[in-house]
XYZ file of C-alpha atoms in Angstrom:
735
model
C 152.665 -19.380 43.146
C 156.026 -21.178 43.608
C 157.419 -23.044 40.607
C 157.669 -26.294 42.511
C 153.937 -26.194 43.158
C 153.145 -25.551 39.480
C 155.294 -28.507 38.462
C 153.668 -30.764 40.986
C 150.155 -30.244 39.630
C 150.553 -32.462 36.490
C 152.018 -35.240 38.621
C 148.940 -35.089 40.874
C 146.513 -35.070 37.910
C 147.847 -38.247 36.295
C 146.915 -40.620 39.141
C 143.538 -38.883 39.482
C 142.677 -39.326 35.793
C 143.840 -42.958 35.938
C 141.619 -43.660 38.927
C 138.637 -42.051 37.194
C 139.168 -44.129 34.048
C 139.570 -47.327 36.042
C 136.380 -46.596 38.003
C 134.452 -45.944 34.787
C 135.646 -49.185 33.205
C 134.814 -51.075 36.375
C 131.346 -49.489 36.525
C 130.766 -50.298 32.870
C 131.601 -53.975 33.390
C 132.083 -56.356 30.471
C 129.777 -57.780 27.776
C 129.936 -61.165 29.503
C 128.755 -59.671 32.786
C 125.949 -57.797 31.033
C 124.608 -60.897 29.285
C 124.914 -62.883 32.524
C 122.973 -60.176 34.314
C 120.241 -60.227 31.663
C 120.048 -64.013 31.850
C 119.761 -64.060 35.636
C 117.315 -61.140 35.842
C 113.778 -62.558 35.672
C 111.982 -59.439 36.878
C 109.530 -57.700 34.556
C 108.776 -54.061 35.407
C 105.404 -52.511 34.683
C 103.927 -49.058 35.115
C 100.499 -47.759 34.229
C 98.842 -44.391 34.724
C 95.204 -43.749 35.532
C 94.929 -42.099 32.117
C 95.888 -45.422 30.489
C 93.035 -47.049 32.418
C 90.544 -44.687 30.792
C 90.569 -41.740 33.211
C 90.536 -38.797 30.797
C 89.917 -35.937 33.232
C 90.699 -35.253 36.904
C 88.535 -36.880 39.563
C 87.088 -34.432 42.088
C 86.074 -35.624 45.569
C 84.193 -33.090 47.663
C 81.785 -32.766 50.551
C 81.690 -34.459 53.921
C 82.574 -37.997 52.835
C 83.583 -38.913 49.265
C 85.184 -42.171 48.203
C 86.407 -43.659 44.938
C 87.912 -47.021 44.154
C 90.248 -47.810 41.257
C 91.047 -51.298 39.980
C 94.745 -51.445 39.033
C 95.527 -54.474 36.825
C 98.247 -56.963 37.794
C 98.977 -60.515 36.567
C 96.334 -62.822 38.026
C 97.758 -65.265 40.554
C 101.345 -63.998 40.182
C 103.135 -62.423 43.174
C 104.029 -58.781 42.635
C 106.899 -56.919 44.269
C 108.082 -53.338 44.811
C 104.592 -52.038 44.055
C 103.988 -48.328 44.566
C 101.373 -45.780 43.615
C 102.330 -42.174 42.958
C 99.241 -40.127 43.778
C 99.271 -36.730 42.041
C 96.611 -34.583 43.690
C 95.843 -31.157 45.112
C 93.194 -29.847 47.490
C 91.094 -26.774 48.342
C 89.588 -25.920 51.753
C 87.184 -22.987 51.436
C 84.885 -24.172 54.248
C 87.561 -24.848 56.879
C 87.009 -27.549 59.464
C 88.964 -30.799 59.466
C 89.879 -32.418 56.123
C 91.431 -35.880 55.844
C 92.725 -37.954 52.946
C 92.756 -41.729 53.504
C 94.455 -44.077 51.015
C 93.892 -47.830 51.147
C 94.858 -50.869 49.111
C 92.599 -53.924 48.994
C 90.498 -52.463 51.840
C 93.591 -52.124 54.064
C 94.399 -48.510 55.120
C 97.879 -47.495 54.006
C 98.196 -43.843 54.955
C 96.089 -40.945 56.245
C 96.872 -37.231 56.163
C 95.176 -34.196 57.663
C 95.217 -30.869 55.813
C 94.813 -27.449 57.415
C 95.866 -24.956 54.726
C 93.390 -23.249 52.416
C 94.929 -25.072 49.457
C 97.968 -27.151 48.735
C 99.590 -30.232 47.233
C 98.293 -33.654 48.315
C 100.662 -35.699 46.144
C 102.368 -38.649 47.787
C 103.811 -42.075 47.085
C 102.471 -45.122 48.885
C 103.730 -48.698 49.029
C 101.458 -51.587 48.061
C 101.836 -54.948 49.769
C 103.254 -57.702 47.574
C 101.740 -61.115 47.005
C 99.228 -62.646 44.640
C 95.936 -61.163 43.486
C 93.825 -64.052 42.143
C 91.342 -61.638 40.579
C 94.091 -59.729 38.747
C 93.536 -56.340 40.414
C 94.857 -54.158 43.218
C 91.973 -52.110 44.595
C 93.135 -48.581 45.353
C 90.742 -46.701 47.619
C 90.759 -42.919 47.992
C 88.648 -41.338 50.709
C 88.268 -37.585 51.252
C 86.334 -36.389 54.298
C 85.626 -32.956 55.766
C 83.985 -32.215 59.112
C 83.081 -28.597 59.834
C 82.531 -29.019 63.591
C 82.576 -31.787 66.170
C 80.396 -29.890 68.677
C 77.505 -28.456 66.691
C 74.424 -30.308 65.408
C 74.432 -28.617 62.023
C 74.915 -29.383 58.361
C 78.409 -30.876 58.151
C 78.648 -30.910 54.361
C 81.610 -28.995 52.970
C 81.193 -28.457 49.200
C 84.142 -26.066 49.153
C 86.546 -28.679 50.515
C 87.644 -30.739 47.534
C 90.410 -33.073 46.388
C 91.547 -33.157 42.752
C 93.122 -36.439 41.596
C 95.071 -36.166 38.336
C 95.048 -38.812 35.579
C 98.870 -38.917 35.507
C 98.932 -40.696 38.884
C 101.162 -43.726 38.335
C 101.078 -47.351 39.497
C 104.366 -49.278 39.333
C 105.259 -52.859 40.208
C 107.342 -55.797 39.084
C 106.799 -59.545 38.851
C 108.909 -62.638 38.274
C 108.373 -63.891 34.742
C 109.131 -67.471 35.842
C 105.791 -67.373 37.695
C 103.958 -66.880 34.381
C 103.313 -70.491 33.408
C 100.076 -70.346 31.397
C 98.673 -68.360 28.503
C 95.822 -67.119 30.689
C 98.317 -65.651 33.165
C 100.432 -64.183 30.366
C 97.351 -62.446 28.972
C 96.568 -60.897 32.356
C 100.210 -59.755 32.577
C 100.025 -57.734 29.341
C 100.620 -53.995 29.710
C 97.985 -51.415 28.837
C 99.686 -50.849 25.470
C 101.038 -54.232 24.341
C 103.381 -54.530 21.367
C 102.442 -56.980 18.599
C 105.496 -57.864 16.491
C 105.136 -58.717 12.794
C 107.790 -59.634 10.251
C 107.917 -56.378 8.317
C 106.107 -53.548 6.618
C 104.628 -55.908 4.018
C 102.738 -59.001 5.195
C 101.179 -62.054 3.607
C 97.349 -62.187 3.683
C 97.468 -64.996 6.249
C 99.786 -63.137 8.637
C 97.833 -59.893 8.152
C 94.579 -61.683 8.931
C 95.976 -63.216 12.129
C 97.459 -59.921 13.313
C 94.135 -58.153 12.761
C 92.153 -60.768 14.710
C 94.573 -60.751 17.641
C 94.583 -56.941 17.654
C 90.772 -56.711 17.740
C 90.697 -59.209 20.626
C 93.153 -57.013 22.533
C 91.075 -53.893 21.867
C 87.929 -55.596 23.133
C 89.828 -56.479 26.321
C 90.627 -52.797 26.901
C 94.215 -52.908 25.579
C 95.580 -50.357 23.116
C 97.739 -52.523 20.849
C 100.779 -51.153 19.001
C 101.805 -52.917 15.795
C 105.589 -53.095 15.426
C 107.382 -54.358 12.336
C 110.795 -55.971 12.741
C 113.209 -53.355 11.327
C 115.001 -54.448 8.176
C 118.307 -53.108 6.889
C 117.713 -49.638 5.458
C 114.636 -48.805 7.519
C 114.568 -45.946 10.016
C 113.841 -46.404 13.727
C 113.312 -43.956 16.568
C 116.007 -44.228 19.261
C 114.260 -41.959 21.763
C 113.523 -44.883 24.096
C 116.771 -46.797 23.531
C 119.050 -47.264 26.557
C 122.286 -49.100 25.766
C 124.364 -50.281 28.771
C 127.907 -48.909 28.858
C 129.273 -52.452 28.995
C 127.973 -53.189 25.480
C 129.150 -50.051 23.716
C 132.302 -51.813 22.589
C 130.196 -54.027 20.307
C 129.599 -52.215 16.971
C 125.858 -52.921 16.715
C 125.149 -51.615 20.221
C 127.521 -48.672 19.716
C 125.584 -47.622 16.616
C 122.382 -47.485 18.654
C 123.966 -45.530 21.500
C 124.788 -42.488 19.425
C 121.880 -40.450 20.760
C 118.159 -39.950 20.388
C 116.326 -39.299 17.154
C 116.028 -41.265 13.930
C 118.534 -43.915 12.982
C 118.888 -45.886 9.760
C 119.534 -49.590 10.332
C 122.861 -50.397 8.664
C 123.135 -54.146 9.344
C 121.204 -57.165 10.541
C 123.311 -57.075 13.716
C 121.742 -53.734 14.654
C 118.290 -55.331 14.360
C 119.564 -58.110 16.612
C 120.790 -55.506 19.111
C 117.334 -53.895 19.182
C 115.823 -57.327 19.871
C 118.344 -57.986 22.651
C 117.601 -54.659 24.345
C 113.957 -55.683 24.807
C 112.126 -53.132 26.956
C 115.116 -50.796 26.722
C 114.256 -50.188 23.067
C 111.319 -50.026 20.645
C 111.056 -53.813 20.205
C 109.846 -54.733 23.688
C 107.498 -57.435 22.399
C 104.411 -58.858 24.149
C 102.841 -60.835 21.289
C 104.061 -61.943 17.874
C 102.760 -63.672 14.773
C 104.789 -66.801 13.990
C 105.455 -66.828 10.259
C 108.480 -68.027 8.205
C 109.534 -64.479 7.287
C 109.708 -63.409 10.943
C 111.562 -66.561 12.043
C 114.151 -66.122 9.313
C 114.670 -62.397 9.947
C 114.999 -62.803 13.716
C 117.409 -65.725 13.381
C 119.603 -63.824 10.927
C 119.611 -60.720 13.119
C 120.605 -62.579 16.287
C 123.220 -64.644 14.404
C 124.768 -61.456 13.028
C 124.846 -59.892 16.482
C 126.369 -63.081 17.897
C 129.273 -62.862 15.434
C 130.108 -59.395 16.768
C 129.792 -60.556 20.382
C 132.283 -63.394 19.749
C 135.012 -60.870 19.021
C 134.796 -59.817 22.704
C 136.258 -63.118 23.923
C 135.265 -66.574 25.103
C 133.517 -65.341 28.254
C 131.286 -63.015 26.254
C 130.578 -65.785 23.735
C 129.537 -68.272 26.428
C 127.357 -65.678 28.176
C 125.742 -64.699 24.872
C 124.969 -68.323 23.945
C 123.338 -68.898 27.331
C 121.300 -65.694 27.026
C 120.058 -66.611 23.558
C 119.132 -70.101 24.686
C 116.971 -68.719 27.496
C 115.743 -65.404 26.079
C 116.357 -65.056 22.402
C 114.999 -68.059 20.558
C 111.200 -68.243 20.818
C 110.905 -69.012 17.097
C 113.747 -71.502 16.612
C 111.018 -74.162 16.384
C 108.084 -73.266 14.098
C 104.630 -73.275 15.642
C 102.282 -76.068 14.727
C 99.054 -75.351 12.910
C 96.481 -73.626 15.150
C 99.007 -73.372 17.968
C 99.148 -70.618 20.597
C 102.117 -70.825 22.963
C 104.109 -68.932 25.545
C 107.768 -67.975 25.110
C 110.377 -65.508 26.331
C 112.003 -62.823 24.201
C 114.648 -60.523 25.695
C 113.426 -61.173 29.225
C 109.754 -60.548 28.456
C 106.948 -63.160 28.355
C 105.628 -63.364 24.785
C 102.406 -64.893 23.452
C 103.169 -66.563 20.110
C 100.275 -67.098 17.687
C 100.787 -69.370 14.703
C 100.207 -67.895 11.293
C 96.691 -68.875 10.286
C 95.485 -69.489 13.865
C 93.952 -66.027 14.222
C 90.268 -67.006 14.405
C 90.832 -69.799 16.923
C 93.241 -67.671 18.950
C 90.642 -64.882 19.064
C 88.089 -67.354 20.391
C 90.475 -68.789 22.986
C 91.684 -65.394 24.215
C 88.185 -63.932 24.365
C 86.475 -63.373 27.690
C 84.605 -66.719 27.722
C 87.356 -69.304 27.106
C 90.412 -67.380 28.323
C 90.298 -68.857 31.875
C 90.659 -72.301 30.288
C 93.980 -71.421 28.599
C 95.920 -73.155 31.379
C 99.005 -74.261 29.508
C 102.144 -72.968 27.828
C 101.637 -74.738 24.526
C 98.062 -75.193 23.287
C 96.676 -76.416 19.986
C 93.297 -74.760 19.484
C 91.126 -77.082 17.441
C 87.972 -75.162 18.293
C 87.115 -72.171 20.510
C 83.765 -70.747 19.503
C 81.528 -68.434 21.484
C 78.095 -70.099 21.645
C 75.043 -68.217 20.487
C 72.447 -67.081 23.013
C 69.662 -69.691 22.941
C 66.967 -68.673 25.430
C 66.949 -64.909 24.918
C 68.556 -64.094 28.296
C 72.172 -63.278 29.140
C 73.328 -63.075 32.772
C 75.047 -59.805 33.694
C 77.807 -61.770 35.453
C 79.074 -62.787 32.013
C 80.208 -59.175 31.564
C 82.006 -58.865 34.905
C 81.553 -59.238 38.650
C 78.114 -57.620 38.899
C 76.318 -59.778 41.451
C 77.194 -59.634 45.132
C 76.635 -57.574 48.264
C 77.820 -54.057 49.075
C 77.690 -52.135 52.356
C 76.855 -48.524 51.509
C 76.410 -45.349 53.540
C 75.394 -42.930 50.818
C 76.307 -44.322 47.392
C 77.465 -47.552 45.821
C 77.545 -48.783 42.242
C 78.456 -51.696 39.997
C 79.535 -51.352 36.373
C 79.506 -53.882 33.538
C 80.322 -53.481 29.847
C 79.291 -55.632 26.907
C 79.720 -55.615 23.147
C 76.521 -55.597 21.154
C 77.913 -58.268 18.856
C 78.517 -60.599 21.821
C 74.807 -60.804 22.727
C 72.939 -59.873 19.545
C 72.259 -62.018 16.532
C 69.508 -63.827 14.676
C 67.432 -60.628 14.640
C 67.609 -60.220 18.435
C 69.153 -57.428 20.452
C 68.930 -56.215 24.089
C 65.415 -54.951 24.746
C 65.127 -55.144 28.534
C 67.385 -55.083 31.582
C 66.157 -57.203 34.484
C 67.625 -56.730 37.974
C 66.946 -58.882 41.003
C 67.977 -56.879 44.069
C 67.548 -56.944 47.846
C 68.167 -54.334 50.526
C 68.416 -54.097 54.297
C 66.811 -51.106 56.059
C 68.937 -48.348 57.538
C 68.598 -47.047 61.094
C 65.460 -45.159 60.112
C 63.867 -48.179 58.433
C 64.251 -46.718 54.932
C 65.490 -48.414 51.796
C 67.837 -47.094 49.098
C 66.955 -45.728 45.685
C 68.081 -47.942 42.812
C 68.965 -46.237 39.502
C 69.800 -48.094 36.283
C 71.786 -46.412 33.511
C 72.907 -47.599 30.082
C 75.523 -45.488 28.306
C 74.661 -42.602 30.662
C 70.941 -42.805 29.835
C 68.752 -43.248 32.916
C 66.482 -46.188 32.089
C 64.641 -46.423 35.397
C 64.751 -45.807 39.147
C 62.833 -47.118 42.127
C 62.889 -46.892 45.897
C 63.421 -50.418 47.194
C 61.439 -52.055 49.949
C 63.921 -52.501 52.804
C 62.895 -55.950 54.059
C 65.758 -58.090 52.758
C 63.522 -59.825 50.199
C 64.461 -59.999 46.541
C 62.712 -57.487 44.304
C 62.692 -57.699 40.502
C 63.031 -54.479 38.516
C 62.658 -54.669 34.731
C 63.391 -51.616 32.569
C 63.020 -51.325 28.811
C 66.052 -50.417 26.693
C 65.285 -47.863 23.968
C 67.071 -48.474 20.718
C 68.772 -45.070 20.754
C 70.563 -45.963 24.022
C 72.429 -48.890 22.424
C 75.916 -48.668 20.940
C 78.517 -51.061 19.573
C 79.930 -51.266 23.118
C 77.660 -50.576 26.063
C 78.175 -49.750 29.728
C 75.624 -50.639 32.401
C 75.734 -48.749 35.702
C 73.687 -49.897 38.680
C 73.654 -47.205 41.363
C 72.334 -47.423 44.933
C 71.720 -44.164 46.829
C 70.871 -43.918 50.548
C 70.032 -40.920 52.659
C 72.332 -41.329 55.693
C 70.189 -41.486 58.836
C 71.306 -40.310 62.288
C 68.771 -40.947 65.057
C 70.700 -38.596 67.342
C 72.760 -35.654 66.244
C 76.201 -37.104 66.887
C 75.485 -40.663 65.713
C 77.941 -41.804 63.090
C 76.442 -42.869 59.725
C 76.536 -46.657 59.415
C 76.646 -48.670 56.168
C 73.886 -51.187 55.448
C 73.970 -53.965 52.837
C 72.358 -54.110 49.416
C 72.627 -57.083 47.086
C 72.437 -57.769 43.335
C 71.386 -61.369 42.711
C 73.049 -63.659 40.183
C 69.777 -64.005 38.269
C 70.030 -60.393 36.986
C 70.162 -60.495 33.201
C 69.684 -58.887 29.809
C 66.579 -59.938 27.893
C 66.794 -60.056 24.102
C 63.871 -59.101 21.903
C 63.104 -59.661 18.238
C 63.158 -56.806 15.808
C 64.502 -55.588 12.499
C 68.182 -54.641 12.843
C 67.703 -51.329 11.026
C 69.923 -49.429 8.617
C 72.004 -47.510 11.173
C 75.287 -48.248 12.996
C 73.525 -50.179 15.764
C 71.664 -52.326 13.249
C 74.824 -52.980 11.259
C 76.686 -53.925 14.469
C 73.971 -56.463 15.228
C 74.557 -57.992 11.802
C 78.287 -58.254 12.498
C 77.592 -60.583 15.436
C 77.492 -63.500 12.990
C 79.573 -64.426 9.973
C 80.720 -61.401 8.012
C 83.399 -60.306 5.577
C 86.174 -57.771 6.135
C 87.288 -56.098 2.910
C 90.674 -54.385 2.613
C 92.561 -53.128 -0.451
C 95.694 -55.033 -1.412
C 97.769 -51.860 -0.867
C 97.066 -52.063 2.867
C 99.069 -55.296 3.141
C 102.149 -53.403 1.914
C 101.951 -50.931 4.815
C 100.872 -53.365 7.520
C 101.816 -51.554 10.777
C 99.928 -48.387 9.809
C 96.920 -50.018 8.150
C 96.538 -52.704 10.833
C 96.419 -50.110 13.614
C 93.712 -48.189 11.750
C 91.768 -51.314 10.833
C 91.790 -52.586 14.426
C 90.586 -49.250 15.855
C 87.738 -48.902 13.356
C 86.686 -52.557 13.636
C 86.443 -52.176 17.392
C 84.382 -48.983 16.950
C 81.570 -50.978 15.293
C 81.819 -54.034 17.558
C 83.422 -56.457 15.094
C 85.020 -59.631 16.439
C 87.933 -61.726 15.270
C 86.053 -65.019 15.520
C 83.412 -64.883 12.783
C 85.043 -62.640 10.187
C 86.527 -63.616 6.844
C 89.282 -61.362 5.475
C 89.025 -60.584 1.767
C 91.789 -58.699 -0.022
C 90.408 -56.552 -2.858
C 92.616 -55.941 -5.877
C 92.977 -52.300 -6.829
C 90.365 -51.159 -9.345
C 88.016 -54.107 -8.763
C 84.577 -53.881 -7.168
C 84.022 -56.609 -4.575
C 81.037 -58.919 -4.662
C 79.963 -59.857 -1.144
C 76.873 -61.603 0.157
C 75.867 -61.107 3.767
C 77.204 -58.580 6.238
C 80.577 -56.876 5.831
C 82.989 -54.108 6.816
C 84.831 -52.346 4.004
C 87.958 -50.207 4.280
C 88.777 -47.889 1.360
C 87.260 -50.189 -1.264
C 84.684 -49.326 -3.977
C 81.012 -49.199 -3.053
C 78.955 -52.366 -2.916
C 76.134 -53.195 -5.310
C 73.607 -51.203 -3.266
C 75.302 -47.895 -3.976
C 76.324 -45.185 -1.555
C 75.179 -41.750 -0.484
C 78.798 -40.669 0.114
C 81.329 -39.772 -2.568
C 85.001 -39.239 -1.710
C 87.597 -37.986 -4.149
C 90.881 -36.976 -2.525
C 90.006 -34.113 -0.202
C 86.484 -33.711 -1.597
C 83.465 -35.080 0.299
C 79.917 -35.156 -1.072
C 76.982 -36.395 1.007
C 73.573 -36.872 -0.602
C 70.185 -37.578 0.898
C 68.935 -38.967 -2.411
C 69.782 -38.578 -6.071
C 68.244 -35.092 -6.163
C 69.259 -33.682 -2.762
C 72.865 -32.864 -1.756
C 73.343 -32.326 1.968
C 77.075 -31.569 1.997
C 79.743 -30.784 -0.591
C 83.200 -29.845 0.739
C 86.677 -29.666 -0.775
C 90.104 -29.231 0.781
C 89.576 -31.709 3.633
C 92.525 -33.636 5.077
C 93.116 -36.387 7.660
C 89.501 -37.473 7.989
C 87.698 -40.802 7.853
C 84.013 -41.111 7.039
C 81.887 -44.103 8.018
C 78.644 -45.000 6.292
C 76.063 -47.761 6.628
C 75.543 -49.161 3.145
C 73.479 -51.742 1.297
C 70.416 -51.320 3.493
C 72.281 -52.015 6.718
C 74.270 -55.021 5.462
C 77.613 -53.327 5.851
C 79.693 -50.423 7.087
C 82.091 -48.672 4.715
C 85.058 -46.592 5.927
C 86.729 -44.158 3.519
C 89.723 -41.860 3.881
C 89.203 -38.204 3.011
C 92.442 -36.556 1.935
C 95.846 -38.038 1.287
C 96.340 -39.412 4.799
C 94.086 -41.090 7.370
C 93.818 -39.692 10.913
C 95.487 -41.420 13.842
C 92.838 -41.907 16.537
C 94.590 -42.605 19.873
C 91.448 -42.970 22.007
C 88.838 -45.737 21.692
C 85.376 -44.734 20.509
C 82.076 -46.297 19.445
C 79.705 -45.421 16.628
C 76.245 -45.360 18.157
C 73.860 -43.099 16.267
C 72.796 -42.535 12.683
C 74.217 -44.019 9.492
C 76.962 -41.485 8.684
C 79.924 -40.323 10.782
C 82.954 -38.083 10.340
C 86.051 -39.116 12.325
C 89.240 -37.158 13.009
C 92.115 -37.526 15.499
C 89.743 -36.922 18.419
C 87.175 -39.516 17.343
C 83.699 -38.962 15.852
C 82.955 -35.277 15.328
C 79.633 -35.841 13.563
C 77.070 -38.682 13.647
C 73.774 -38.208 11.798
C 71.038 -40.121 10.036
C 71.056 -38.913 6.441
C 67.394 -39.887 6.027
C 66.501 -37.893 9.156
C 69.183 -35.213 9.676
C 67.099 -33.268 12.205
C 66.424 -36.424 14.289
C 62.647 -35.977 14.110
C 62.226 -39.750 13.841
C 64.303 -40.185 16.985
C 61.952 -37.853 18.838
C 58.992 -40.009 17.818
C 60.724 -43.299 18.629
C 61.787 -41.978 22.037
C 58.255 -41.058 23.051
C 57.665 -42.841 26.400
C 53.884 -42.637 26.091
C 51.921 -45.809 25.506
C 50.024 -46.412 22.268
C 46.798 -45.411 24.064
C 48.256 -42.160 25.394
C 49.963 -41.282 22.120
C 46.787 -41.603 20.013
C 44.137 -40.880 22.611
C 42.164 -38.498 20.358
C 41.990 -41.131 17.642
C 40.861 -43.795 20.099
C 38.200 -41.469 21.523
C 37.000 -40.613 18.034
C 36.854 -44.297 17.134
C 34.979 -45.123 20.332
C 32.565 -42.268 19.631
C 31.937 -43.513 16.112
C 31.357 -47.053 17.337
C 29.029 -45.816 20.099
C 27.110 -43.698 17.575
C 26.779 -46.643 15.199
C 25.558 -48.887 18.019
C 23.034 -46.288 19.124
C 21.867 -45.792 15.545
C 21.504 -49.531 15.091
C 19.584 -49.766 18.341
C 17.267 -46.941 17.338
C 16.685 -48.565 13.961
C 15.978 -51.872 15.650
C 13.419 -50.287 18.004
C 11.670 -48.558 15.086
C 11.442 -51.790 13.125
C 9.923 -53.573 16.095
C 7.327 -50.819 16.544
C 6.473 -50.928 12.868
C 6.139 -54.704 12.933
C 3.981 -54.505 16.069
C 1.757 -51.899 14.421
C 1.229 -54.102 11.337
C 0.262 -57.054 13.518
C -2.324 -54.978 15.422
C -3.798 -53.612 12.218
């Protein structure tokens, strides 16, 4: 290569490097521009998978015509934008013919695809129309159909043609936070896993109590709350989710957080302020917080410290920072009033702020009954109590949109869920499910078959008269079918009728009337989990050791999960902190977490990793050592309370919701309950007797027949004796 060319290369590199550096600086922008962008950006992005909505396994659609509908939550009454659904699915076609996948949103077809290969990928992304959804849901419809032949009058079902929909299918959208103007709307805008911010690892009893009540209310609404403590100097945080804009890396606090993923030790209050400012780009993307003096002070100090570093970047950055903090960073500059629940903005995210000590009233307001009335940004909750059931009947519409009319070809269903504690009380619990239904006839004049299920137990079924008149169906609810949280499924099944071979199946209406209801019956609550859950419907105590308040994020998460598992509410409970080494004295119903046994004693003994379970003082059912990461639950004091105890040095983290439904003793690990038994009846012989569907007459027919025979014999003997006496008397008279 000529020398002149070699000498020219450095001269050509210098301008190139300069241009690259200038472009990078320009792309990075300045701190002032970044804070201005954050201030002007009012969009809140959300994404939720089908797994987060409770879909634990793939959904399989097969046969000639299969349809499923999914309700994707969005803020009620708030316009959404840029909404998409990523469908992750695959298909099989063993029976050939024509297979079609139809996707719709809110009953409007969005896309349709025809598949001809034996198997393949059916994944695709679809756009969802923007606008408001007053009911708070986008209805995603998925229809899979297979037709073997258009020309032959034969069975067109195709069981080998199937679509597999995966739980990781993702729904994404965004909304303008300025449209969130009430607490009711803010609640509907919460993500599936909301973040509840508390002041630190150690909390006061009042703040702990409020956080627990709000967390239980979220769990009952189907949210999986995450408790987040505001990081203090010296604590360690995970930076895996932190994304620091390049324009802010010249500020020391932001630069310290941009060093990479992994654990990071907070070195200054300014770094805590930077985590707050990052919002959803870091671990402190807050949705709810407990307003207490410690949190207000810590947040103010953190943001003030960060502001001092920002001011070194110039007047433009200072002015932009002050404007950002005024609009986005000061929800707690003014303390909340007593019993106040209000709406604020923190780092671009709507935040529900609950005053310290307002937990019980906030739980009542944000519960399913009074939540639609929370139509304000700043509410003082003087009273918000759920009324007791007076007449022994509870309409199913209180648990969701059950009543209404459906047009069905082959299958249609409605689902409603209720907490046992929300309907039980005063010795009453659900004993009967009453449905008022009507049906139109199909082309062949036939009616559908109605099936009623509770917690996957079939309670009853009947073929309806297809004349359009209302028919009442009442089915009894066996005690073993009840749980702390219950799901009712009402299923209509039709046999599609085609008068002529090529007639297309046509849907015909069925209706569930508004008068459908649960009927409550009297009975002893019992000494099992269901009976104890009934007792928790009223006033009850919640007992926690004082050590739990010193590790609030961990203990609160566990306490909320376990409270929800037995149907406890945040409205009627009274938190009692138990000093280490003391035995609590409680009257009435209670839940106890890692505290000594009540006065009634216990059949369970836990010592470190050792677990002993006794049937009585002379019979040991189980004696194990070396156990770790387990929790045991036991009904104690004759059904008055439920005691949870940790087996081993560490409690399990249970990510999925669960309910305790059977027996009086349960073992719980990371996957939920692994064992539920009745220690007085380990083989469930009593359950077999209680579940006997035979009437009293049928069950003891031999005894009744024997009794009738004895009575008949006695009557005959008396009659014979009477006749003999009359003959004897007549003979004496004649003589």
